[in-house]
Structures are given as structure tokens and as C-alpha cells.
Short mmCIF file of C-alpha atoms and ligand atoms in Angstrom, two decimals:
data_model
loop_
_atom_site.label_atom_id
_atom_site.label_comp_id
_atom_site.label_asym_id
_atom_site.label_seq_id
_atom_site.Cartn_x
_atom_site.Cartn_y
_atom_site.Cartn_z
CA UNK A 1 -17.34 36.35 -47.27
CA UNK A 2 -13.61 35.75 -47.39
CA UNK A 3 -11.59 36.03 -49.71
CA UNK A 4 -11.12 32.77 -52.00
CA UNK A 5 -7.23 32.36 -50.93
CA UNK A 6 -4.08 31.53 -53.32
CA UNK A 7 -1.47 29.47 -52.41
CA UNK A 8 1.78 29.52 -54.60
CA UNK A 9 4.29 28.94 -52.06
CA UNK A 10 5.02 24.52 -52.17
CA UNK A 11 8.68 25.07 -52.71
CA UNK A 12 8.15 26.27 -48.44
CA UNK A 13 5.44 23.55 -47.73
CA UNK A 14 2.70 22.22 -50.03
CA UNK A 15 -0.21 21.28 -48.82
CA UNK A 16 -1.47 18.29 -47.41
CA UNK A 17 -2.93 15.90 -50.46
CA UNK A 18 -6.28 14.38 -49.46
CA UNK A 19 -4.64 11.38 -50.67
CA UNK A 20 -1.93 12.01 -48.27
CA UNK A 21 -4.67 12.76 -45.33
CA UNK A 22 -6.55 9.43 -45.78
CA UNK A 23 -3.75 7.81 -45.18
CA UNK A 24 -2.77 9.43 -41.83
CA UNK A 25 -6.02 8.52 -40.16
CA UNK A 26 -5.74 5.03 -41.72
CA UNK A 27 -2.85 4.58 -39.95
CA UNK A 28 -3.31 6.74 -37.14
CA UNK A 29 -6.40 4.56 -36.67
CA UNK A 30 -4.90 1.47 -36.06
CA UNK A 31 -2.30 0.76 -32.97
CA UNK A 32 0.37 -1.46 -33.51
CA UNK A 33 4.23 -0.25 -32.54
CA UNK A 34 5.81 -1.94 -36.50
CA UNK A 35 8.56 -3.64 -33.84
CA UNK A 36 5.62 -6.05 -32.61
CA UNK A 37 5.24 -9.40 -33.79
CA UNK A 38 1.38 -9.21 -32.91
CA UNK A 39 -0.83 -8.29 -35.29
CA UNK A 40 -1.40 -4.67 -34.75
CA UNK A 41 2.41 -4.58 -35.05
CA UNK A 42 2.28 -6.36 -38.22
CA UNK A 43 -0.37 -4.33 -39.34
CA UNK A 44 2.07 -1.45 -38.92
CA UNK A 45 5.15 -2.93 -40.06
CA UNK A 46 3.15 -3.84 -43.56
CA UNK A 47 2.05 0.20 -43.84
CA UNK A 48 5.63 1.00 -42.68
CA UNK A 49 7.02 -1.15 -45.45
CA UNK A 50 4.80 0.09 -48.63
CA UNK A 51 5.86 2.97 -47.41
CA UNK A 52 9.35 2.56 -48.41
CA UNK A 53 8.81 0.85 -51.61
CA UNK A 54 6.65 3.19 -52.87
CA UNK A 55 9.59 5.94 -51.43
CA UNK A 56 12.38 4.27 -52.95
CA UNK A 57 10.24 3.97 -56.65
CA UNK A 58 10.35 7.71 -56.67
CA UNK A 59 13.89 7.50 -57.19
CA UNK A 60 14.22 4.08 -58.44
CA UNK A 61 16.27 2.22 -55.67
CA UNK A 62 15.49 -0.45 -53.83
CA UNK A 63 13.10 -0.44 -50.82
CA UNK A 64 16.24 -1.31 -48.67
CA UNK A 65 18.09 1.24 -49.80
CA UNK A 66 15.65 3.59 -47.78
CA UNK A 67 15.62 4.82 -44.55
CA UNK A 68 13.28 6.99 -42.95
CA UNK A 69 14.20 10.25 -40.83
CA UNK A 70 12.02 13.83 -39.49
CA UNK A 71 13.26 15.04 -42.04
CA UNK A 72 15.62 16.46 -45.26
CA UNK A 73 17.24 18.15 -42.16
CA UNK A 74 17.95 15.25 -40.28
CA UNK A 75 18.68 13.25 -43.21
CA UNK A 76 21.29 15.60 -44.06
CA UNK A 77 22.61 15.47 -40.38
CA UNK A 78 22.90 12.38 -40.66
CA UNK A 79 24.65 11.45 -43.67
CA UNK A 80 27.29 14.77 -43.71
CA UNK A 81 30.10 13.56 -41.21
CA UNK A 82 32.61 12.33 -41.08
CA UNK A 83 33.01 8.31 -41.03
CA UNK A 84 30.70 8.05 -44.09
CA UNK A 85 33.02 6.13 -47.03
CA UNK A 86 32.98 5.05 -50.21
CA UNK A 87 34.48 0.80 -51.04
CA UNK A 88 36.53 0.87 -47.89
CA UNK A 89 37.53 4.60 -47.84
CA UNK A 90 36.44 6.49 -45.19
CA UNK A 91 35.91 10.05 -47.04
CA UNK A 92 37.14 13.25 -44.71
CA UNK A 93 36.31 16.10 -46.53
CA UNK A 94 33.53 17.55 -47.59
CA UNK A 95 32.36 20.06 -50.57
CA UNK A 96 29.61 21.18 -51.29
CA UNK A 97 27.59 24.11 -53.78
CA UNK A 98 27.45 27.73 -52.78
CA UNK A 99 23.53 27.73 -53.12
CA UNK A 100 22.91 24.77 -50.70
CA UNK A 101 20.12 24.26 -47.95
CA UNK A 102 20.96 25.86 -44.68
CA UNK A 103 20.17 21.71 -43.92
CA UNK A 104 23.91 21.26 -45.80
CA UNK A 105 25.54 24.46 -45.09
CA UNK A 106 24.71 24.30 -41.54
CA UNK A 107 24.24 21.07 -41.02
CA UNK A 108 27.08 19.07 -41.62
CA UNK A 109 29.89 17.54 -39.19
CA UNK A 110 32.94 18.35 -41.37
CA UNK A 111 35.52 20.76 -39.53
CA UNK A 112 35.51 23.95 -41.37
CA UNK A 113 39.25 23.78 -42.95
CA UNK A 114 37.68 19.90 -43.94
CA UNK A 115 34.86 22.09 -46.15
CA UNK A 116 35.10 23.16 -49.53
CA UNK A 117 32.84 25.65 -51.27
CA UNK A 118 32.17 25.50 -55.03
CA UNK A 119 30.93 28.74 -56.38
CA UNK A 120 27.56 29.37 -59.10
CA UNK A 121 27.90 31.27 -62.25
CA UNK A 122 25.30 34.39 -62.40
CA UNK A 123 23.44 31.80 -63.70
CA UNK A 124 23.09 30.17 -60.16
CA UNK A 125 25.19 26.11 -62.22
CA UNK A 126 27.72 25.37 -60.32
CA UNK A 127 31.11 26.30 -61.66
CA UNK A 128 32.07 22.76 -62.99
CA UNK A 129 35.99 23.76 -63.52
CA UNK A 130 36.64 25.04 -60.19
CA UNK A 131 34.83 21.89 -58.68
CA UNK A 132 37.39 20.12 -60.74
CA UNK A 133 40.09 22.24 -59.86
CA UNK A 134 38.86 21.08 -55.68
CA UNK A 135 38.85 18.36 -56.27
CA UNK A 136 41.95 17.34 -57.80
CA UNK A 137 43.41 19.72 -54.50
CA UNK A 138 41.58 17.62 -52.52
CA UNK A 139 40.52 14.01 -53.50
CA UNK A 140 38.25 11.65 -51.53
CA UNK A 141 35.41 13.93 -50.78
CA UNK A 142 31.50 13.82 -49.93
CA UNK A 143 30.55 15.70 -52.72
CA UNK A 144 27.48 17.46 -51.91
CA UNK A 145 24.94 19.52 -54.38
CA UNK A 146 21.56 19.60 -54.85
CA UNK A 147 19.33 19.08 -57.52
CA UNK A 148 17.38 21.89 -57.71
CA UNK A 149 17.30 25.20 -55.45
CA UNK A 150 14.38 25.83 -53.47
CA UNK A 151 14.40 29.57 -54.18
CA UNK A 152 15.26 29.83 -57.75
CA UNK A 153 14.39 25.99 -58.95
CA UNK A 154 17.84 26.13 -61.04
CA UNK A 155 18.30 22.08 -61.55
CA UNK A 156 22.44 21.02 -61.52
CA UNK A 157 24.30 19.40 -64.12
CA UNK A 158 24.36 15.99 -61.35
CA UNK A 159 25.57 13.82 -64.29
CA UNK A 160 29.00 16.29 -64.70
CA UNK A 161 29.59 16.11 -60.94
CA UNK A 162 28.69 12.80 -60.18
CA UNK A 163 31.61 11.95 -62.95
CA UNK A 164 33.95 14.40 -61.16
CA UNK A 165 33.40 12.97 -58.18
CA UNK A 166 34.32 9.23 -58.92
CA UNK A 167 37.31 10.38 -60.98
CA UNK A 168 38.42 12.21 -58.01
CA UNK A 169 37.47 9.29 -55.31
CA UNK A 170 34.49 10.22 -53.75
CA UNK A 171 30.69 10.56 -53.49
CA UNK A 172 27.71 12.55 -54.84
CA UNK A 173 24.95 13.29 -51.50
CA UNK A 174 22.18 14.59 -53.68
CA UNK A 175 19.62 16.94 -51.76
CA UNK A 176 16.94 15.93 -54.48
CA UNK A 177 13.90 18.11 -51.70
CA UNK A 178 12.81 20.02 -54.83
CA UNK A 179 13.19 18.16 -57.63
CA UNK A 180 11.41 14.56 -56.27
CA UNK A 181 8.01 14.44 -57.38
CA UNK A 182 8.50 18.13 -60.26
CA UNK A 183 11.02 16.12 -62.51
CA UNK A 184 12.45 12.62 -63.01
CA UNK A 185 14.12 11.54 -60.57
CA UNK A 186 15.57 7.99 -61.72
CA UNK A 187 19.44 6.51 -61.56
CA UNK A 188 19.77 8.65 -65.13
CA UNK A 189 17.47 12.05 -64.40
CA UNK A 190 19.45 12.15 -61.37
CA UNK A 191 22.54 10.02 -60.65
CA UNK A 192 24.02 10.36 -56.93
CA UNK A 193 25.28 8.12 -54.85
CA UNK A 194 23.10 9.13 -51.70
CA UNK A 195 19.93 10.92 -52.56
CA UNK A 196 17.56 13.17 -49.65
CA UNK A 197 14.20 13.35 -49.84
CA UNK A 198 11.21 15.16 -47.89
CA UNK A 199 7.14 14.33 -47.28
CA UNK A 200 5.98 17.72 -46.88
CA UNK A 201 7.63 19.38 -50.40
CA UNK A 202 5.02 16.30 -52.21
CA UNK A 203 1.94 17.00 -50.22
CA UNK A 204 2.87 14.49 -47.45
CA UNK A 205 3.51 15.52 -43.43
CA UNK A 206 6.25 17.77 -42.33
CA UNK A 207 8.84 16.08 -40.00
CA UNK A 208 9.33 13.09 -42.55
CA UNK A 209 11.64 12.45 -44.61
CA UNK A 210 14.40 9.81 -45.66
CA UNK A 211 17.87 8.91 -46.84
CA UNK A 212 18.39 7.01 -49.97
CA UNK A 213 21.35 5.37 -50.13
CA UNK A 214 22.03 4.32 -54.15
CA UNK A 215 25.21 2.92 -54.10
CA UNK A 216 25.92 -0.73 -52.29
CA UNK A 217 29.45 0.45 -51.38
CA UNK A 218 28.53 3.49 -49.26
CA UNK A 219 29.25 2.70 -46.16
CA UNK A 220 27.37 5.52 -43.88
CA UNK A 221 28.75 7.51 -40.90
CA UNK A 222 27.47 5.90 -37.38
CA UNK A 223 23.58 6.59 -36.70
CA UNK A 224 23.01 9.86 -35.25
CA UNK A 225 20.15 8.44 -33.16
CA UNK A 226 21.12 5.50 -31.00
CA UNK A 227 18.76 3.63 -29.21
CA UNK A 228 16.47 0.33 -30.60
CA UNK A 229 18.26 -0.04 -34.14
CA UNK A 230 15.02 1.04 -35.83
CA UNK A 231 15.45 1.46 -39.77
CA UNK A 232 18.12 -1.27 -40.02
CA UNK A 233 20.31 0.07 -37.20
CA UNK A 234 20.10 3.75 -39.09
CA UNK A 235 17.82 5.98 -36.71
CA UNK A 236 16.58 4.41 -33.54
CA UNK A 237 12.83 5.46 -32.38
CA UNK A 238 10.18 4.02 -32.93
CA UNK A 239 8.11 5.17 -36.01
CA UNK A 240 6.18 7.37 -37.02
CA UNK A 241 3.69 5.16 -38.78
CA UNK A 242 0.87 7.79 -39.93
CA UNK A 243 3.64 10.24 -41.30
CA UNK A 244 5.64 7.66 -43.14
CA UNK A 245 2.32 6.64 -44.71
CA UNK A 246 1.55 9.51 -45.80
CA UNK A 247 4.84 10.01 -47.16
CA UNK A 248 4.87 7.19 -49.46
CA UNK A 249 1.17 7.84 -50.85
CA UNK A 250 2.49 11.74 -51.30
CA UNK A 251 5.79 10.06 -53.26
CA UNK A 252 3.25 7.84 -55.20
CA UNK A 253 1.09 10.17 -56.58
CA UNK A 254 3.26 13.45 -57.04
CA UNK A 255 5.35 10.64 -59.58
CA UNK A 256 2.66 10.29 -62.01
CA UNK A 257 3.21 14.08 -62.31
CA UNK A 258 7.40 14.38 -62.76
CA UNK A 259 6.26 15.89 -66.49
CA UNK A 260 5.76 18.86 -64.93
CA UNK A 261 3.11 19.21 -67.37
CA UNK A 262 0.25 20.99 -65.39
CA UNK A 263 3.40 23.16 -63.21
CA UNK A 264 5.52 24.15 -66.48
CA UNK A 265 2.27 25.93 -67.92
CA UNK A 266 0.88 27.66 -65.39
CA UNK A 267 4.25 28.86 -64.42
CA UNK A 268 5.45 29.90 -68.08
CA UNK A 269 1.78 31.45 -68.50
CA UNK A 270 2.85 33.59 -65.20
CA UNK A 271 6.28 34.65 -66.49
CA UNK A 272 5.03 36.27 -69.99
CA UNK A 273 2.44 37.77 -68.10
CA UNK A 274 5.06 39.32 -65.43
CA UNK A 275 6.94 40.45 -68.81
CA UNK A 276 3.76 42.50 -69.83
CA UNK A 277 3.02 43.73 -66.28
CA UNK A 278 6.70 44.44 -65.48
CA UNK A 279 8.83 44.39 -68.25
CA UNK A 280 11.91 45.50 -66.40
CA UNK A 281 11.38 42.51 -64.30
CA UNK A 282 14.11 39.94 -63.85
CA UNK A 283 13.41 36.20 -63.01
CA UNK A 284 16.54 34.69 -61.89
CA UNK A 285 18.15 31.75 -63.51
CA UNK A 286 15.44 32.48 -66.43
CA UNK A 287 18.77 30.99 -68.13
CA UNK A 288 19.74 27.84 -66.90
CA UNK A 289 17.48 24.65 -66.74
CA UNK A 290 14.88 24.82 -63.95
CA UNK A 291 12.19 23.61 -61.78
CA UNK A 292 8.77 23.50 -64.10
CA UNK A 293 7.08 25.09 -61.06
CA UNK A 294 9.32 28.17 -59.82
CA UNK A 295 8.91 31.30 -60.61
CA UNK A 296 11.85 33.75 -58.75
CA UNK A 297 11.80 37.00 -59.85
CA UNK A 298 12.38 41.11 -58.75
CA UNK A 299 11.18 44.26 -60.24
CA UNK A 300 13.78 46.71 -59.67
CA UNK A 301 12.62 49.39 -56.63
CA UNK A 302 9.93 46.98 -55.39
CA UNK A 303 11.32 45.59 -51.88
CA UNK A 304 10.10 42.65 -51.15
CA UNK A 305 8.43 42.93 -48.16
CA UNK A 306 5.84 44.84 -50.15
CA UNK A 307 5.27 42.85 -52.25
CA UNK A 308 4.48 39.66 -50.55
CA UNK A 309 2.43 41.76 -47.94
CA UNK A 310 0.45 43.41 -50.67
CA UNK A 311 -0.28 40.01 -52.46
CA UNK A 312 -1.66 38.49 -49.13
CA UNK A 313 -3.87 41.29 -48.72
CA UNK A 314 -5.27 40.25 -52.03
CA UNK A 315 -5.61 36.34 -50.71
CA UNK A 316 -2.33 35.61 -52.58
CA UNK A 317 0.21 33.89 -50.85
CA UNK A 318 3.56 33.71 -52.59
CA UNK A 319 7.62 33.99 -50.31
CA UNK A 320 10.41 36.50 -50.38
CA UNK A 321 13.19 35.14 -52.20
CA UNK A 322 14.65 35.36 -48.92
CA UNK A 323 12.80 34.38 -45.93
CA UNK A 324 14.25 33.03 -43.92
CA UNK A 325 12.73 30.26 -41.61
CA UNK A 326 11.86 32.99 -39.30
CA UNK A 327 9.75 34.55 -42.04
CA UNK A 328 11.75 37.83 -41.90
CA UNK A 329 13.44 38.85 -45.13
CA UNK A 330 17.29 37.86 -44.64
CA UNK A 331 20.31 38.02 -47.02
CA UNK A 332 19.78 35.53 -49.59
CA UNK A 333 23.08 33.09 -50.01
CA UNK A 334 21.81 31.90 -53.22
CA UNK A 335 21.68 35.31 -54.69
CA UNK A 336 24.53 36.30 -53.23
CA UNK A 337 26.14 33.63 -54.94
CA UNK A 338 24.72 34.25 -57.97
CA UNK A 339 26.05 38.20 -58.60
CA UNK A 340 22.68 39.75 -58.28
CA UNK A 341 23.14 43.37 -56.74
CA UNK A 342 22.26 43.71 -53.48
CA UNK A 343 19.56 46.34 -54.14
CA UNK A 344 17.95 44.02 -56.46
CA UNK A 345 17.88 41.18 -53.95
CA UNK A 346 15.83 43.17 -51.85
CA UNK A 347 13.19 42.24 -54.21
CA UNK A 348 13.60 38.74 -55.05
CA UNK A 349 10.07 37.11 -54.62
CA UNK A 350 9.35 33.25 -55.68
CA UNK A 351 5.92 32.20 -57.02
CA UNK A 352 6.13 28.08 -56.52
CA UNK A 353 2.97 26.18 -57.67
CA UNK A 354 2.06 22.56 -56.89
CA UNK A 355 -0.19 19.65 -57.32
CA UNK A 356 -3.35 21.72 -56.72
CA UNK A 357 -2.65 24.92 -58.32
CA UNK A 358 -5.03 26.05 -61.64
CA UNK A 359 -5.34 28.36 -64.10
CA UNK A 360 -7.73 30.36 -61.79
CA UNK A 361 -4.69 30.63 -59.45
CA UNK A 362 -2.82 32.10 -62.08
CA UNK A 363 -5.14 34.99 -63.24
CA UNK A 364 -5.62 35.78 -59.21
CA UNK A 365 -1.90 36.36 -58.97
CA UNK A 366 -1.64 38.04 -61.99
CA UNK A 367 -4.34 40.53 -60.94
CA UNK A 368 -3.61 40.89 -57.61
CA UNK A 369 0.09 41.81 -58.78
CA UNK A 370 -1.03 43.92 -61.36
CA UNK A 371 -3.48 45.99 -59.05
CA UNK A 372 -0.20 46.29 -56.47
CA UNK A 373 2.29 47.81 -59.58
CA UNK A 374 -0.83 50.35 -59.78
CA UNK A 375 -0.93 51.76 -56.48
CA UNK A 376 2.49 51.41 -55.77
CA UNK A 377 2.77 53.83 -58.73
CA UNK A 378 6.29 55.73 -57.76
CA UNK A 379 8.44 52.86 -56.52
CA UNK A 380 10.24 53.34 -53.81
CA UNK A 381 13.02 50.19 -52.16
CA UNK A 382 10.56 51.37 -48.36
CA UNK A 383 11.97 48.59 -45.75
CA UNK A 384 14.74 47.26 -47.55
CA UNK A 385 15.67 45.00 -45.30
N1 PLP B 401 16.91 21.16 -48.87
C1 PLP B 401 16.18 21.92 -49.65
C2 PLP B 401 16.09 22.07 -50.64
C3 PLP B 401 14.82 22.42 -48.49
O1 PLP B 401 14.25 22.66 -49.36
C4 PLP B 401 14.03 22.22 -47.16
C5 PLP B 401 13.26 22.72 -47.08
O2 PLP B 401 12.94 23.80 -46.88
C6 PLP B 401 15.21 21.24 -46.69
C7 PLP B 401 16.68 21.10 -47.55
C8 PLP B 401 14.65 20.82 -45.30
O3 PLP B 401 13.36 19.62 -46.11
P1 PLP B 401 12.86 19.12 -44.22
O4 PLP B 401 12.19 21.06 -44.39
O5 PLP B 401 12.16 18.16 -44.53
O6 PLP B 401 13.95 19.28 -42.87
#
């Protein structure tokens, strides 16, 4: 008999929602290039524009402020390049937070000497004093700060960041990939000039994302992809209508979940159980404002791979806090930036809940964890990377 699997890795990718599946099927089943003027083309165009309105609504923007990309990585690559500007001024520097996703840290197009990295405190929150000092030294910069961290769920103080960036004639580009659909991302909750989004963290398809230019005064760099002039010239190439349709539907569904009520209950229950099972467990960023769905922790003496593999065998999917794209455990620049000791870092794992998580999932996770802890008994950092 197949064991029931429990998927608790929504920050890596969230399962496709049934409503998004339906949208893919419907869009894939209709012919029509959205640029064509015939009935089929107009239907494709209508599908794209409906999705655009839904994605815009998720971050309280106007549809004409959204352009679709192949994901948040492309969105970051497209925006974080020399040539972007605000109020007619070109911005020739980039300031990033140390815990940004590699899509930002490695995806930008600035020369190394034009990039400043601002540290975070032990709680994972950006050091606002250092940000202010950096901007005083080098005003007129794009400040790229994520809303929520993918490894720890720690939220950044975007209102304060934007005030500092504005006072220094800069603008804020916010990677809201993990925040969108999980916490409110309206203009007040997520004040940013440009917002980057990804569909597959919301329950849409991978390979679909968006740039949202909320501030009218922002001018983007020349487009990365040139050709047919789609997406108002910002991103050439025939639109991926099924993926865009799914993005719109997933955004719409997720917009009803931004109170985080379901995932917060599950996450808090899990962390309470964890404290009982392993009183020496450390939850990273526990003292900071965090996403409601994320729990990043380490149990001293237990290597991340050991825990991830043992839970996988028990039917529970979680991830190593420092898993890189290859799936291997690498160095977590996030935990390193937070000053977490290497031994503890090697034990970092992440549980992330989502739209289809249930109380039963927490029970299975806790039971599996309890049996792994019983079995491991003598605790060793056997396979430390
Ligand atoms: N930013 C964050 C915070 C992420 O978690 C991810 C995905 O892992 C990305 C950017 C990249 O998104 P995409 O997979 O759509 O390129």
C-alpha cells in the first residue's frame, strides 16, 4: 500500500491548485495567438488580460502596470540593470540586502563595484542604520529588498526601507515571491516602486512570473528580450497563455488566503510540538516578524540531510534550509548573514505550509519527527557538508 505523502515544501514550489489546472486545460485547449485579430486571437488576448487584472489586484496595482515574464528570476534580471531610473534620473548603483534570493544577488546586471550589500541582524532583519549610511554615501540607487525570505520567512520593514530610499533619490524593487498570496501585499503593507512575482509559489505553474511597476515615475532598463513587442514592448515573445491563465487564477485564489489563518495555525502548532520533542531546537528568525507558513529550524547535533532523508522515507517532504538548486546541501548565505554558527547551520531544515495543508499533515510530521529522533538516539553530525 502506498504511504500517504505529506508535502510541506511550499516555499520551494506549491502544488498546482485545481482551479489553476482547469485554467491551463481551458487555455491550452483554445487556439489563438493573443496578437492575432481573429476570434481565437481575441479570446487568447482576453485570457491574458483577465489574468493581468487578477495579478495586479493581488498587489493593488493597475493591470497596465503588470508585465508577464518566465518567472521571478527573469523579472529580477530584467529590472535590476543599469538604465533603470526614477523621475527622469538614471540610477547607476544597486543596494541589496545580504539575504536576497540568488535571482537578485546573481541576476542583476551591475558591475561589482556599483553594488552595496547591506547586512542583517541575528534575527534576519535588514540593518536600517547600515542601509541609511550606505545610501548617504551612494545616493541614487535601486534598493532591492525582498518582502519575505524564502529560507526563514523573515519579513523586511519595507516602509522604513522605502522612506530611506526615497530620501536618497532611489527606488525600491521588492522581490515579493514568498510574500504574495501569504500576507497582504497592498500598497500599505508592501510599499515598493516595483514588485517581482512568481506564479509557482502561489499554486500556479513554474515558468511564469511578473514585474509590477507600481510607481508611474519609474522607467525600466531596455528590455532583455526584444522581438515582436509583446507586453507593451517590455518582453518580446508570444505569451504563454496557459501559464498566464493559471497565474491569474492562482493569484485570485491566494488573495483570499492572505490573512494566513490556516498556515499560521498549523505552523504554530508544529513549533509548539517541536519545542516539546526537542527543547534545544532553534527556530531561525523566531524573534522577527515572519511569514505565517514558514518554520526554519535546526536541532543541534542532527544534520539537515539526515532529517530530510529520514522524513522523506516516512512520507514527509521538507527541505534542507540550505538546499541549493541541485538539491544538495550547500552553504546557506541567509543563515550565515544572520550569524548562525556553522554547526547549527548544517542542521537547518525548513517546513513550509500552503493552500492544501491540513492539521493531519502536522500530526504526520510530528509523529515522523518523533520516531526519527528516537531512532537517531545518539546525535551525530554524521554527514556535515
Ligand atoms: N525570489 C525568491 C524569494 C524565491 O523564493 C524564488 C524561487 O525560489 C525566486 C525569487 C525565483 O523565482 P522563479 O522560480 O519564478 O524564477
